[in-house]
Tab-separated table of N, CA, C and O in Angstrom:
chain	number	residue	atom	x	y	z
R	26	UNK	N	-18.157	-14.775	-28.241
R	26	UNK	CA	-16.985	-15.318	-27.580
R	26	UNK	C	-16.346	-14.232	-26.723
R	26	UNK	O	-16.128	-13.118	-27.158
R	27	UNK	N	-16.022	-14.560	-25.500
R	27	UNK	CA	-15.443	-13.585	-24.571
R	27	UNK	C	-13.982	-13.321	-24.899
R	27	UNK	O	-13.238	-14.227	-25.246
R	28	UNK	N	-13.594	-12.093	-24.763
R	28	UNK	CA	-12.205	-11.699	-24.994
R	28	UNK	C	-11.326	-12.111	-23.819
R	28	UNK	O	-11.719	-12.015	-22.669
R	29	UNK	N	-10.145	-12.560	-24.113
R	29	UNK	CA	-9.196	-12.923	-23.057
R	29	UNK	C	-8.081	-11.873	-22.974
R	29	UNK	O	-6.998	-12.145	-22.512
R	30	UNK	N	-8.382	-10.699	-23.439
R	30	UNK	CA	-7.398	-9.618	-23.459
R	30	UNK	C	-7.208	-8.973	-22.100
R	30	UNK	O	-7.573	-9.514	-21.061
R	31	UNK	N	-6.709	-7.805	-22.122
R	31	UNK	CA	-6.331	-7.070	-20.922
R	31	UNK	C	-7.477	-6.877	-19.923
R	31	UNK	O	-7.273	-6.919	-18.723
R	32	UNK	N	-8.687	-6.673	-20.396
R	32	UNK	CA	-9.814	-6.407	-19.509
R	32	UNK	C	-10.531	-7.653	-19.013
R	32	UNK	O	-11.485	-7.560	-18.271
R	33	UNK	N	-10.084	-8.803	-19.414
R	33	UNK	CA	-10.750	-10.045	-19.041
R	33	UNK	C	-10.625	-10.305	-17.544
R	33	UNK	O	-9.559	-10.184	-16.954
R	34	UNK	N	-11.732	-10.673	-16.914
R	34	UNK	CA	-11.723	-10.976	-15.481
R	34	UNK	C	-10.790	-12.131	-15.159
R	34	UNK	O	-10.206	-12.182	-14.097
R	35	UNK	N	-10.662	-13.081	-16.066
R	35	UNK	CA	-9.823	-14.252	-15.833
R	35	UNK	C	-8.361	-13.866	-15.578
R	35	UNK	O	-7.662	-14.517	-14.822
R	36	UNK	N	-7.910	-12.797	-16.176
R	36	UNK	CA	-6.505	-12.391	-16.072
R	36	UNK	C	-6.250	-11.337	-15.007
R	36	UNK	O	-5.137	-10.868	-14.869
R	37	UNK	N	-7.272	-10.960	-14.237
R	37	UNK	CA	-7.131	-9.817	-13.342
R	37	UNK	C	-6.640	-10.179	-11.958
R	37	UNK	O	-6.144	-9.330	-11.248
R	38	UNK	N	-6.772	-11.399	-11.508
R	38	UNK	CA	-6.362	-11.751	-10.156
R	38	UNK	C	-7.385	-11.267	-9.148
R	38	UNK	O	-8.472	-10.844	-9.498
R	39	UNK	N	-7.041	-11.344	-7.894
R	39	UNK	CA	-7.964	-10.958	-6.845
R	39	UNK	C	-7.423	-9.729	-6.126
R	39	UNK	O	-6.555	-9.832	-5.262
R	40	UNK	N	-7.954	-8.569	-6.457
R	40	UNK	CA	-7.479	-7.305	-5.902
R	40	UNK	C	-7.663	-7.252	-4.389
R	40	UNK	O	-6.796	-6.738	-3.667
R	41	UNK	N	-8.776	-7.786	-3.887
R	41	UNK	CA	-9.015	-7.747	-2.443
R	41	UNK	C	-7.998	-8.598	-1.690
R	41	UNK	O	-7.548	-8.229	-0.608
R	42	UNK	N	-7.594	-9.715	-2.265
R	42	UNK	CA	-6.570	-10.547	-1.639
R	42	UNK	C	-5.264	-9.770	-1.516
R	42	UNK	O	-4.592	-9.823	-0.477
R	43	UNK	N	-4.907	-9.039	-2.566
R	43	UNK	CA	-3.687	-8.222	-2.513
R	43	UNK	C	-3.819	-7.089	-1.500
R	43	UNK	O	-2.868	-6.801	-0.748
R	44	UNK	N	-4.970	-6.438	-1.458
R	44	UNK	CA	-5.173	-5.371	-0.465
R	44	UNK	C	-5.014	-5.926	0.947
R	44	UNK	O	-4.351	-5.314	1.792
R	45	UNK	N	-5.591	-7.079	1.213
R	45	UNK	CA	-5.459	-7.701	2.539
R	45	UNK	C	-4.008	-8.056	2.846
R	45	UNK	O	-3.538	-7.852	3.966
R	46	UNK	N	-3.299	-8.590	1.869
R	46	UNK	CA	-1.895	-8.966	2.042
R	46	UNK	C	-1.056	-7.758	2.455
R	46	UNK	O	-0.280	-7.826	3.410
R	47	UNK	N	-1.213	-6.638	1.741
R	47	UNK	CA	-0.400	-5.454	2.017
R	47	UNK	C	-0.915	-4.624	3.185
R	47	UNK	O	-0.183	-3.813	3.742
R	48	UNK	N	-2.163	-4.814	3.597
R	48	UNK	CA	-2.723	-4.029	4.701
R	48	UNK	C	-2.658	-4.758	6.029
R	48	UNK	O	-2.350	-4.166	7.061
R	49	UNK	N	-2.933	-6.074	6.017
R	49	UNK	CA	-2.992	-6.825	7.282
R	49	UNK	C	-2.196	-8.128	7.282
R	49	UNK	O	-2.028	-8.734	8.326
R	50	UNK	N	-1.730	-8.570	6.126
R	50	UNK	CA	-1.076	-9.867	6.007
R	50	UNK	C	0.437	-9.809	6.120
R	50	UNK	O	1.002	-8.926	6.774
R	51	UNK	N	1.080	-10.759	5.455
R	51	UNK	CA	2.536	-10.851	5.489
R	51	UNK	C	3.209	-9.618	4.900
R	51	UNK	O	4.274	-9.205	5.372
R	52	UNK	N	2.599	-9.032	3.881
R	52	UNK	CA	3.144	-7.800	3.299
R	52	UNK	C	3.131	-6.666	4.300
R	52	UNK	O	4.077	-5.875	4.394
R	53	UNK	N	2.064	-6.597	5.089
R	53	UNK	CA	1.959	-5.558	6.119
R	53	UNK	C	3.037	-5.735	7.180
R	53	UNK	O	3.572	-4.754	7.707
R	54	UNK	N	3.383	-6.980	7.490
R	54	UNK	CA	4.444	-7.241	8.467
R	54	UNK	C	5.789	-6.744	7.943
R	54	UNK	O	6.614	-6.242	8.715
R	55	UNK	N	6.010	-6.850	6.643
R	55	UNK	CA	7.247	-6.343	6.038
R	55	UNK	C	7.286	-4.816	6.097
R	55	UNK	O	8.342	-4.216	6.282
R	56	UNK	N	6.125	-4.185	5.908
R	56	UNK	CA	6.047	-2.722	5.880
R	56	UNK	C	6.066	-2.135	7.284
R	56	UNK	O	6.621	-1.073	7.508
R	57	UNK	N	5.490	-2.850	8.251
R	57	UNK	CA	5.394	-2.388	9.643
R	57	UNK	C	4.650	-1.050	9.709
R	57	UNK	O	5.178	-0.027	10.122
R	58	UNK	N	3.368	-1.093	9.286
R	58	UNK	CA	2.531	0.107	9.321
R	58	UNK	C	2.509	0.711	10.715
R	58	UNK	O	2.501	0.016	11.704
R	59	UNK	N	2.507	2.031	10.766
R	59	UNK	CA	2.439	2.755	12.031
R	59	UNK	C	3.791	3.053	12.635
R	59	UNK	O	3.877	3.660	13.693
R	60	UNK	N	4.862	2.633	11.972
R	60	UNK	CA	6.214	2.924	12.454
R	60	UNK	C	6.868	3.909	11.489
R	60	UNK	O	6.460	4.009	10.330
R	61	UNK	N	7.868	4.634	11.944
R	61	UNK	CA	8.532	5.588	11.052
R	61	UNK	C	9.061	4.916	9.781
R	61	UNK	O	9.625	3.819	9.847
R	62	UNK	N	8.827	5.529	8.635
R	62	UNK	CA	9.312	5.014	7.359
R	62	UNK	C	8.404	3.991	6.712
R	62	UNK	O	8.779	3.388	5.707
R	63	UNK	N	7.197	3.802	7.255
R	63	UNK	CA	6.299	2.777	6.717
R	63	UNK	C	5.928	3.029	5.258
R	63	UNK	O	5.990	2.117	4.432
R	64	UNK	N	5.579	4.252	4.910
R	64	UNK	CA	5.207	4.543	3.529
R	64	UNK	C	6.390	4.323	2.589
R	64	UNK	O	6.230	3.767	1.498
R	65	UNK	N	7.577	4.718	3.008
R	65	UNK	CA	8.769	4.535	2.173
R	65	UNK	C	9.060	3.054	1.949
R	65	UNK	O	9.429	2.648	0.845
R	66	UNK	N	8.900	2.244	2.998
R	66	UNK	CA	9.099	0.796	2.837
R	66	UNK	C	8.075	0.229	1.861
R	66	UNK	O	8.409	-0.583	1.001
R	67	UNK	N	6.832	0.654	2.004
R	67	UNK	CA	5.779	0.198	1.096
R	67	UNK	C	6.130	0.563	-0.337
R	67	UNK	O	6.080	-0.282	-1.238
R	68	UNK	N	6.493	1.793	-0.553
R	68	UNK	CA	6.823	2.267	-1.892
R	68	UNK	C	7.996	1.486	-2.471
R	68	UNK	O	7.974	1.083	-3.629
R	69	UNK	N	9.010	1.247	-1.669
R	69	UNK	CA	10.180	0.499	-2.137
R	69	UNK	C	9.789	-0.933	-2.521
R	69	UNK	O	10.191	-1.444	-3.558
R	70	UNK	N	8.972	-1.577	-1.676
R	70	UNK	CA	8.578	-2.960	-1.942
R	70	UNK	C	7.652	-3.082	-3.153
R	70	UNK	O	7.770	-4.023	-3.942
R	71	UNK	N	6.723	-2.149	-3.307
R	71	UNK	CA	5.733	-2.272	-4.369
R	71	UNK	C	6.142	-1.647	-5.698
R	71	UNK	O	5.573	-1.973	-6.733
R	72	UNK	N	7.146	-0.775	-5.691
R	72	UNK	CA	7.586	-0.125	-6.929
R	72	UNK	C	8.021	-1.136	-7.979
R	72	UNK	O	7.796	-0.933	-9.172
R	73	UNK	N	8.608	-2.232	-7.549
R	73	UNK	CA	9.064	-3.223	-8.527
R	73	UNK	C	7.898	-3.903	-9.244
R	73	UNK	O	8.056	-4.430	-10.327
R	74	UNK	N	6.721	-3.886	-8.644
R	74	UNK	CA	5.534	-4.471	-9.261
R	74	UNK	C	4.655	-3.435	-9.943
R	74	UNK	O	4.012	-3.728	-10.935
R	75	UNK	N	4.611	-2.226	-9.385
R	75	UNK	CA	3.645	-1.223	-9.849
R	75	UNK	C	4.266	0.009	-10.480
R	75	UNK	O	3.550	0.852	-10.992
R	76	UNK	N	5.548	0.170	-10.382
R	76	UNK	CA	6.188	1.374	-10.901
R	76	UNK	C	5.751	2.592	-10.095
R	76	UNK	O	5.579	2.520	-8.880
R	77	UNK	N	5.520	3.694	-10.787
R	77	UNK	CA	5.160	4.955	-10.126
R	77	UNK	C	3.794	4.892	-9.442
R	77	UNK	O	3.521	5.659	-8.519
R	78	UNK	N	2.926	3.961	-9.868
R	78	UNK	CA	1.599	3.834	-9.254
R	78	UNK	C	1.684	3.392	-7.796
R	78	UNK	O	0.735	3.538	-7.037
R	79	UNK	N	2.836	2.871	-7.374
R	79	UNK	CA	3.006	2.392	-5.996
R	79	UNK	C	2.801	3.522	-4.990
R	79	UNK	O	2.291	3.284	-3.895
R	80	UNK	N	3.170	4.733	-5.341
R	80	UNK	CA	3.036	5.854	-4.405
R	80	UNK	C	1.586	6.057	-3.975
R	80	UNK	O	1.291	6.171	-2.795
R	81	UNK	N	0.692	6.102	-4.934
R	81	UNK	CA	-0.717	6.274	-4.619
R	81	UNK	C	-1.304	5.060	-3.911
R	81	UNK	O	-2.087	5.191	-2.974
R	82	UNK	N	-0.901	3.875	-4.353
R	82	UNK	CA	-1.396	2.647	-3.737
R	82	UNK	C	-0.942	2.565	-2.287
R	82	UNK	O	-1.726	2.192	-1.402
R	83	UNK	N	0.293	2.942	-2.019
R	83	UNK	CA	0.804	2.915	-0.640
R	83	UNK	C	0.084	3.934	0.229
R	83	UNK	O	-0.158	3.684	1.417
R	84	UNK	N	-0.278	5.063	-0.346
R	84	UNK	CA	-1.052	6.053	0.411
R	84	UNK	C	-2.392	5.449	0.821
R	84	UNK	O	-2.830	5.601	1.964
R	85	UNK	N	-3.053	4.755	-0.110
R	85	UNK	CA	-4.337	4.122	0.188
R	85	UNK	C	-4.187	3.017	1.231
R	85	UNK	O	-5.006	2.891	2.150
R	86	UNK	N	-3.149	2.203	1.107
R	86	UNK	CA	-2.921	1.127	2.079
R	86	UNK	C	-2.570	1.701	3.444
R	86	UNK	O	-2.971	1.176	4.471
R	87	UNK	N	-1.826	2.812	3.482
R	87	UNK	CA	-1.477	3.472	4.742
R	87	UNK	C	-2.741	3.939	5.440
R	87	UNK	O	-2.914	3.729	6.647
R	88	UNK	N	-3.627	4.528	4.678
R	88	UNK	CA	-4.897	5.016	5.232
R	88	UNK	C	-5.723	3.854	5.792
R	88	UNK	O	-6.276	3.950	6.884
R	89	UNK	N	-5.764	2.750	5.061
R	89	UNK	CA	-6.526	1.589	5.507
R	89	UNK	C	-5.898	0.944	6.743
R	89	UNK	O	-6.605	0.491	7.644
R	90	UNK	N	-4.576	0.905	6.800
R	90	UNK	CA	-3.888	0.227	7.896
R	90	UNK	C	-3.828	1.064	9.169
R	90	UNK	O	-3.930	0.534	10.276
R	91	UNK	N	-3.665	2.385	9.032
R	91	UNK	CA	-3.466	3.232	10.212
R	91	UNK	C	-4.656	4.132	10.522
R	91	UNK	O	-4.731	4.684	11.619
R	92	UNK	N	-5.537	4.317	9.550
R	92	UNK	CA	-6.686	5.188	9.750
R	92	UNK	C	-6.372	6.657	9.553
R	92	UNK	O	-7.201	7.515	9.849
R	93	UNK	N	-5.183	6.963	9.062
R	93	UNK	CA	-4.828	8.362	8.804
R	93	UNK	C	-3.922	8.473	7.589
R	93	UNK	O	-3.280	7.508	7.205
R	94	UNK	N	-3.894	9.667	7.017
R	94	UNK	CA	-3.027	9.906	5.869
R	94	UNK	C	-1.579	9.918	6.323
R	94	UNK	O	-1.285	10.031	7.518
R	95	UNK	N	-0.665	9.845	5.371
R	95	UNK	CA	0.757	9.857	5.721
R	95	UNK	C	1.156	11.175	6.381
R	95	UNK	O	1.937	11.181	7.327
R	96	UNK	N	0.595	12.294	5.913
R	96	UNK	CA	0.968	13.584	6.499
R	96	UNK	C	0.436	13.721	7.926
R	96	UNK	O	1.138	14.214	8.813
R	97	UNK	N	-0.792	13.277	8.172
R	97	UNK	CA	-1.345	13.329	9.528
R	97	UNK	C	-0.579	12.394	10.456
R	97	UNK	O	-0.323	12.724	11.617
R	98	UNK	N	-0.166	11.250	9.939
R	98	UNK	CA	0.598	10.299	10.733
R	98	UNK	C	1.965	10.878	11.094
R	98	UNK	O	2.416	10.781	12.233
R	99	UNK	N	2.621	11.498	10.112
R	99	UNK	CA	3.930	12.108	10.365
R	99	UNK	C	3.811	13.212	11.410
R	99	UNK	O	4.649	13.322	12.310
R	100	UNK	N	2.767	14.015	11.303
R	100	UNK	CA	2.561	15.093	12.279
R	100	UNK	C	2.321	14.512	13.670
R	100	UNK	O	2.867	15.004	14.664
R	101	UNK	N	1.539	13.449	13.770
R	101	UNK	CA	1.282	12.800	15.060
R	101	UNK	C	2.573	12.236	15.647
R	101	UNK	O	2.788	12.300	16.865
R	102	UNK	N	3.425	11.695	14.784
R	102	UNK	CA	4.701	11.114	15.265
R	102	UNK	C	5.620	12.207	15.812
R	102	UNK	O	6.443	11.954	16.677
R	103	UNK	N	5.458	13.445	15.304
R	103	UNK	CA	6.279	14.571	15.781
R	103	UNK	C	5.628	15.256	16.979
R	103	UNK	O	6.094	16.296	17.430
R	104	UNK	N	4.549	14.714	17.468
R	104	UNK	CA	3.871	15.320	18.609
R	104	UNK	C	3.035	16.528	18.243
R	104	UNK	O	2.832	17.415	19.054
R	105	UNK	N	2.558	16.567	16.998
R	105	UNK	CA	1.706	17.665	16.561
R	105	UNK	C	2.449	18.885	16.070
R	105	UNK	O	1.850	19.868	15.682
R	106	UNK	N	3.775	18.826	16.082
R	106	UNK	CA	4.575	19.963	15.617
R	106	UNK	C	4.760	19.900	14.109
R	106	UNK	O	4.755	18.840	13.520
R	107	UNK	N	4.972	21.061	13.510
R	107	UNK	CA	5.304	21.113	12.086
R	107	UNK	C	6.762	20.745	11.900
R	107	UNK	O	7.567	20.924	12.777
R	108	UNK	N	7.040	20.217	10.656
R	108	UNK	CA	8.383	19.865	10.189
R	108	UNK	C	9.434	20.032	11.160
R	108	UNK	O	10.437	19.697	11.415
């Protein structure tokens, strides 16, 4: 008999659907990837669902949405200058 506990596929949802939502869907429209403060908006929106794990998840979604890390994006927004 299959377990319906924490590791059960039935209870896991669709991770790819969520990735698409936050990277290219309605969630992405709320975050406005590629604009100043995008990572902070992502973190604020997802923290209520993921807690501290939102920081890493937002970094991954930022990379997928913009093609660059948050630090490289921030540097590009400053015209290549440091802090």
